[in-house]
mmCIF file of C-alpha atoms and ligand atoms in Angstrom:
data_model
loop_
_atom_site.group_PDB
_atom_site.id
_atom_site.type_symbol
_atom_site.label_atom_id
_atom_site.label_comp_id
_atom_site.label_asym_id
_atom_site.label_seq_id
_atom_site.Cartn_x
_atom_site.Cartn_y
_atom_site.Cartn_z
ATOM 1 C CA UNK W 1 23.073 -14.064 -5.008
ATOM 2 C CA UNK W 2 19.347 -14.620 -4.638
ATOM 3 C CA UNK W 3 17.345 -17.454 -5.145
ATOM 4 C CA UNK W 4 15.165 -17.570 -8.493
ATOM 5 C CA UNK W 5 12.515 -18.299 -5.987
ATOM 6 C CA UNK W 6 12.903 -15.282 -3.858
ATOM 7 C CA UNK W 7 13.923 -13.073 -7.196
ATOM 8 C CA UNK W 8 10.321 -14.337 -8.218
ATOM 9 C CA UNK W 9 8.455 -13.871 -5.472
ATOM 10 C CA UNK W 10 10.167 -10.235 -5.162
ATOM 11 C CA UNK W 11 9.283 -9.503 -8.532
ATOM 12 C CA UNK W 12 5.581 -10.409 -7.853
ATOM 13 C CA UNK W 13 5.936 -7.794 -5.209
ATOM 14 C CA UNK W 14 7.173 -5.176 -7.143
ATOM 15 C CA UNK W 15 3.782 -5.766 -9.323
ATOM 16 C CA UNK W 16 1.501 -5.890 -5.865
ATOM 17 C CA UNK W 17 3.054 -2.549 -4.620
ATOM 18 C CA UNK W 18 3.198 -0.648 -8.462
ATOM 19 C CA UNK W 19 -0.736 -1.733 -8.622
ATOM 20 C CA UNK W 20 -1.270 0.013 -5.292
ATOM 21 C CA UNK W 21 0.383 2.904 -6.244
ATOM 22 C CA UNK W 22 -1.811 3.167 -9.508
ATOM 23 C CA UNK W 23 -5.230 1.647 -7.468
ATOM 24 C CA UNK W 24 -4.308 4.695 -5.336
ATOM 25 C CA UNK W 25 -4.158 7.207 -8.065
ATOM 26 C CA UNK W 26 -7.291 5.769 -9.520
ATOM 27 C CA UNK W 27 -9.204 6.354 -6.104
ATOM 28 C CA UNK W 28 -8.182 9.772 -5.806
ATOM 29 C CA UNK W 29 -8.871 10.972 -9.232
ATOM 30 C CA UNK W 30 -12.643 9.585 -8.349
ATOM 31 C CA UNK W 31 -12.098 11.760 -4.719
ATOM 32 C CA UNK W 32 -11.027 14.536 -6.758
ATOM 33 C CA UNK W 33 -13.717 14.417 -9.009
ATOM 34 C CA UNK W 34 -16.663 14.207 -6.520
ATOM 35 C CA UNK W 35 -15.315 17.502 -4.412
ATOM 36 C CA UNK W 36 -13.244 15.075 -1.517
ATOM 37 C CA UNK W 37 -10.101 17.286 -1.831
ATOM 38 C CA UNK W 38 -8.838 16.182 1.268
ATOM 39 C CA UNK W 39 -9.605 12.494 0.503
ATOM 40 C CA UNK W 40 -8.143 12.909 -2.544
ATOM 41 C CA UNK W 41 -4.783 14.459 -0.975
ATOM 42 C CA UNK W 42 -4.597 11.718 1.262
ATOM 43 C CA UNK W 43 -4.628 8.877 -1.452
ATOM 44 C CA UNK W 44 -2.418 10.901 -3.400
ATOM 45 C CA UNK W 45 0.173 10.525 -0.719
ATOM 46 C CA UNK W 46 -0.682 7.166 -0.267
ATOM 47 C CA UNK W 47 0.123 6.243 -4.183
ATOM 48 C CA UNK W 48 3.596 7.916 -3.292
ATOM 49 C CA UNK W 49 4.532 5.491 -0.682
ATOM 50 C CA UNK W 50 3.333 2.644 -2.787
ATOM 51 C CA UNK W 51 5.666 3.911 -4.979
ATOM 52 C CA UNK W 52 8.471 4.119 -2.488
ATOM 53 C CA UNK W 53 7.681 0.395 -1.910
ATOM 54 C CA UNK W 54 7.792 -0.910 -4.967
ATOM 55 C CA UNK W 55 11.481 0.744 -5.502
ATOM 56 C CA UNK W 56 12.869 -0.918 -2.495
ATOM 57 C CA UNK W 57 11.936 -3.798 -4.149
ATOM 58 C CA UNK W 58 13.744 -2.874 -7.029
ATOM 59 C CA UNK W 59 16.594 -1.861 -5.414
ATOM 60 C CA UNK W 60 16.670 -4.813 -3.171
ATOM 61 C CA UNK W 61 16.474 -7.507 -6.295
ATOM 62 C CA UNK W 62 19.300 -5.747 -8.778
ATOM 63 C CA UNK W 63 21.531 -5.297 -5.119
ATOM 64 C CA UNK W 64 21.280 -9.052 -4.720
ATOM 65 C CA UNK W 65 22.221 -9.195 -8.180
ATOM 66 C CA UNK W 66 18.818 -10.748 -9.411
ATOM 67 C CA UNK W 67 16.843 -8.792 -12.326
ATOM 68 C CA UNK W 68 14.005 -6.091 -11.109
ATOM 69 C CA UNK W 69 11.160 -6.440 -13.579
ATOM 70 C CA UNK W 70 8.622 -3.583 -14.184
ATOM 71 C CA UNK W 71 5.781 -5.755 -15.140
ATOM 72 C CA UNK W 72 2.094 -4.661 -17.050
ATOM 73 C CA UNK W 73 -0.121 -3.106 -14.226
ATOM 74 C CA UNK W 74 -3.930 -3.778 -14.514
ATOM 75 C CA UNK W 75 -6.530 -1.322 -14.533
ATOM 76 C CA UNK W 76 -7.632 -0.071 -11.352
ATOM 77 C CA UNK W 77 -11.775 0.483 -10.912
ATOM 78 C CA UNK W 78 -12.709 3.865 -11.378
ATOM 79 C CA UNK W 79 -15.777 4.084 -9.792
ATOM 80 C CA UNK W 80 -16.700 3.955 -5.909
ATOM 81 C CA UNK W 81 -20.381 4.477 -4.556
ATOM 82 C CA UNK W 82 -19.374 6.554 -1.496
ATOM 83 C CA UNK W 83 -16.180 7.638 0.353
ATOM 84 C CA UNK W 84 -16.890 4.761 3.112
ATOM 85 C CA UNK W 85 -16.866 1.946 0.363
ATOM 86 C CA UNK W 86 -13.913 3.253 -1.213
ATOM 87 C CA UNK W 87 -12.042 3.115 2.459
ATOM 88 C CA UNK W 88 -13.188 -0.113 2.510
ATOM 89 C CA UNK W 89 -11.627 -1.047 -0.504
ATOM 90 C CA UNK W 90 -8.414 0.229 0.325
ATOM 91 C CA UNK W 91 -8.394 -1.840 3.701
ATOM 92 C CA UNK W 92 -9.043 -4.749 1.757
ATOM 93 C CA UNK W 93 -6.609 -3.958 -0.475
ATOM 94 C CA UNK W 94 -4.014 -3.538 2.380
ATOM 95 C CA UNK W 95 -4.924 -6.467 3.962
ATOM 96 C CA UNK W 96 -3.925 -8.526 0.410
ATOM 97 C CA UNK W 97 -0.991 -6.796 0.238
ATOM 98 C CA UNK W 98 -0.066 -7.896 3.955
ATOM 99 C CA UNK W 99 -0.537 -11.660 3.617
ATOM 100 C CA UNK W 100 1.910 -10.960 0.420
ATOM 101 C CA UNK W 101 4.676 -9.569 2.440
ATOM 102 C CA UNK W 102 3.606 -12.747 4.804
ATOM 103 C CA UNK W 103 3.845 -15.162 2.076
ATOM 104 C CA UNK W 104 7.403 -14.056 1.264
ATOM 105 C CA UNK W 105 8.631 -13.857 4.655
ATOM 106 C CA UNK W 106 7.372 -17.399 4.733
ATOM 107 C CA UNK W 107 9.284 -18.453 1.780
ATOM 108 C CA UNK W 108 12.984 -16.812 3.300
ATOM 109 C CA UNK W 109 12.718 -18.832 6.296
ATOM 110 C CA UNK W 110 12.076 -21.860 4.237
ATOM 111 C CA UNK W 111 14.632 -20.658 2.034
ATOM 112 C CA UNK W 112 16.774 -19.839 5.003
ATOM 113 C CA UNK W 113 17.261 -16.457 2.654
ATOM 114 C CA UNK W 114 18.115 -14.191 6.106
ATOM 115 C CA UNK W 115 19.461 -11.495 4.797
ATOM 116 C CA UNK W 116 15.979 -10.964 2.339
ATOM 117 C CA UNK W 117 13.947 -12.045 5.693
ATOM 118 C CA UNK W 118 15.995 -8.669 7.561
ATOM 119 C CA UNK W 119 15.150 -6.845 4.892
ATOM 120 C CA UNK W 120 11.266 -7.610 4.760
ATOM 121 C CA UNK W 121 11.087 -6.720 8.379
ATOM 122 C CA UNK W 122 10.183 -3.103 7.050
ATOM 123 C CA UNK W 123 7.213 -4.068 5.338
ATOM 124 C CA UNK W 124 6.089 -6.158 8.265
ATOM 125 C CA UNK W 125 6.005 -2.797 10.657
ATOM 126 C CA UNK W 126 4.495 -0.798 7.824
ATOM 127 C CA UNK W 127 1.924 -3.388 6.950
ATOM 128 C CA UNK W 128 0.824 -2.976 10.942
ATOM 129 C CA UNK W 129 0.935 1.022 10.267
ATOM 130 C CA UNK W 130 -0.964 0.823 7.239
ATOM 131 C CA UNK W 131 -3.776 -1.272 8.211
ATOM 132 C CA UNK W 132 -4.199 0.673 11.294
ATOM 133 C CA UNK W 133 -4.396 4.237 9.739
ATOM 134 C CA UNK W 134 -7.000 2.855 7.626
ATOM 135 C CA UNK W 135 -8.863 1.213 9.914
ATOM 136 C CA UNK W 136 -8.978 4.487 11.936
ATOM 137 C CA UNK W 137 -10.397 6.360 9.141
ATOM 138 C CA UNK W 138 -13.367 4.194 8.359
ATOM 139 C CA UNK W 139 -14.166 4.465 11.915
ATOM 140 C CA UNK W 140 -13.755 8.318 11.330
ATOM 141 C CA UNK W 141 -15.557 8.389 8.271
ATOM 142 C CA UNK W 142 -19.025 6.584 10.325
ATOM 143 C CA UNK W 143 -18.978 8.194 12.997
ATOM 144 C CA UNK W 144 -18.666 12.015 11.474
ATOM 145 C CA UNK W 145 -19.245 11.248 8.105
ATOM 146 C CA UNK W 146 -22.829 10.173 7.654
ATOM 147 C CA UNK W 147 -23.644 14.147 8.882
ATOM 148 C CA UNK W 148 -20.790 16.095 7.978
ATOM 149 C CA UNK W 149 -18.405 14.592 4.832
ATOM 150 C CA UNK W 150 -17.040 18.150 5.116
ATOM 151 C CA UNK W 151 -15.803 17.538 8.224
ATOM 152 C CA UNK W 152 -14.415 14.214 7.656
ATOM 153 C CA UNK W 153 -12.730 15.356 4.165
ATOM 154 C CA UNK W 154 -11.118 17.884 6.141
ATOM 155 C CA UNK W 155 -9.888 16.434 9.365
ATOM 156 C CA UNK W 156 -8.646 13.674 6.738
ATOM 157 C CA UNK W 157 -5.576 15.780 5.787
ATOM 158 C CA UNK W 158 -4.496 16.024 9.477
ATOM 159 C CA UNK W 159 -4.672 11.896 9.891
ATOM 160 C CA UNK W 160 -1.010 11.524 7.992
ATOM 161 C CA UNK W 161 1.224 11.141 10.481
ATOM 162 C CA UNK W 162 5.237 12.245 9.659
ATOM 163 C CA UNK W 163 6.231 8.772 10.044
ATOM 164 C CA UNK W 164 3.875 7.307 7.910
ATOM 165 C CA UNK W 165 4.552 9.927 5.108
ATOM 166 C CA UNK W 166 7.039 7.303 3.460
ATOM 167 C CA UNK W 167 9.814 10.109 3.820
ATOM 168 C CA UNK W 168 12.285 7.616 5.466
ATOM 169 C CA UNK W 169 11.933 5.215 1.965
ATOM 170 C CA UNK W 170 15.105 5.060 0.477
HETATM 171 FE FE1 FE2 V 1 2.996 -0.945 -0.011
HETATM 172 FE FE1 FE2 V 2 0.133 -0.002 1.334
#
């Protein structure tokens, strides 16, 4: 049975990933909308896994027989000046989302809740992954972008590696 503190800290998690997931839609709808198709498929993807994430949480809470919450999800922004800012947004938003999966790891080892810490150890690797795919992008999207956003919007669609695709969810 789970701890009402981890239960709530889970919950808060399912809100963090759901919000990516939509932040993610919002940001590609903007892509789509300025003529960054392949920016725009990338983010799609992107809200997909988010997805993916916030299910596991689901799952994980109503397996440990606590009680998964769909909460309100606010509005993402739906404007971004240029395709650089709005990679920088995402990192930012990635790197939030990290010290959140750090926070609750924290709180299992306090709560000596090991069997929620083994299952956290997921996010932890993917948190790594994530951060780093982005990071490579904005250097991408510098160093080719300011001459040719063709170029960049294109190779972008090549930069989503199988492993990262979210496939192995469950
Ligand atoms: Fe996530
Ligand atoms: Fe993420």
């Amino acid at each position: 049975m789970l701890k009402k503190k981890i239960e709530d800290i889970c919950n808060r998690q399912i809100e963090r990933e759901g919000y990516s997931s939509n932040l993610y839609i919002a940001m590609a709808s903007w892509a789509e909308n300025n003529g960054y198709s392949g920016v725009a498929g990338w983010l799609y993807s992107q809200s997909d896994e988010e997805r993916l994430h916030m299910m596991k949480f689901i799952k994980y809470i109503n397996e440990r027989g606590g009680k998964a919450v769909m909460p309100a999800l606010k509005k993402p922004g739906t404007e971004y000046k240029t395709v650089e800012d709005l990679f920088r947004e995402v990192l930012k938003h990635e790197e939030f989302v990290t010290a959140s999966i750090n926070e609750i790891v924290a709180l299992t080892l306090e709560e000596k809740d090991f069997n929620t810490h083994n299952f956290l150890q997921w996010f932890v690797m993917e948190q790594v992954e994530e951060e780093a795919s982005v990071r490579t992008i904005l250097d991408k999207v510098r160093l080719v972008g300011k001459n040719n956003m063709y170029q960049f919007d294109r190779d972008i669609q090549s930069l989503r590696t199988p492993a990262a695709s979210g496939q192995t969810a469950t």
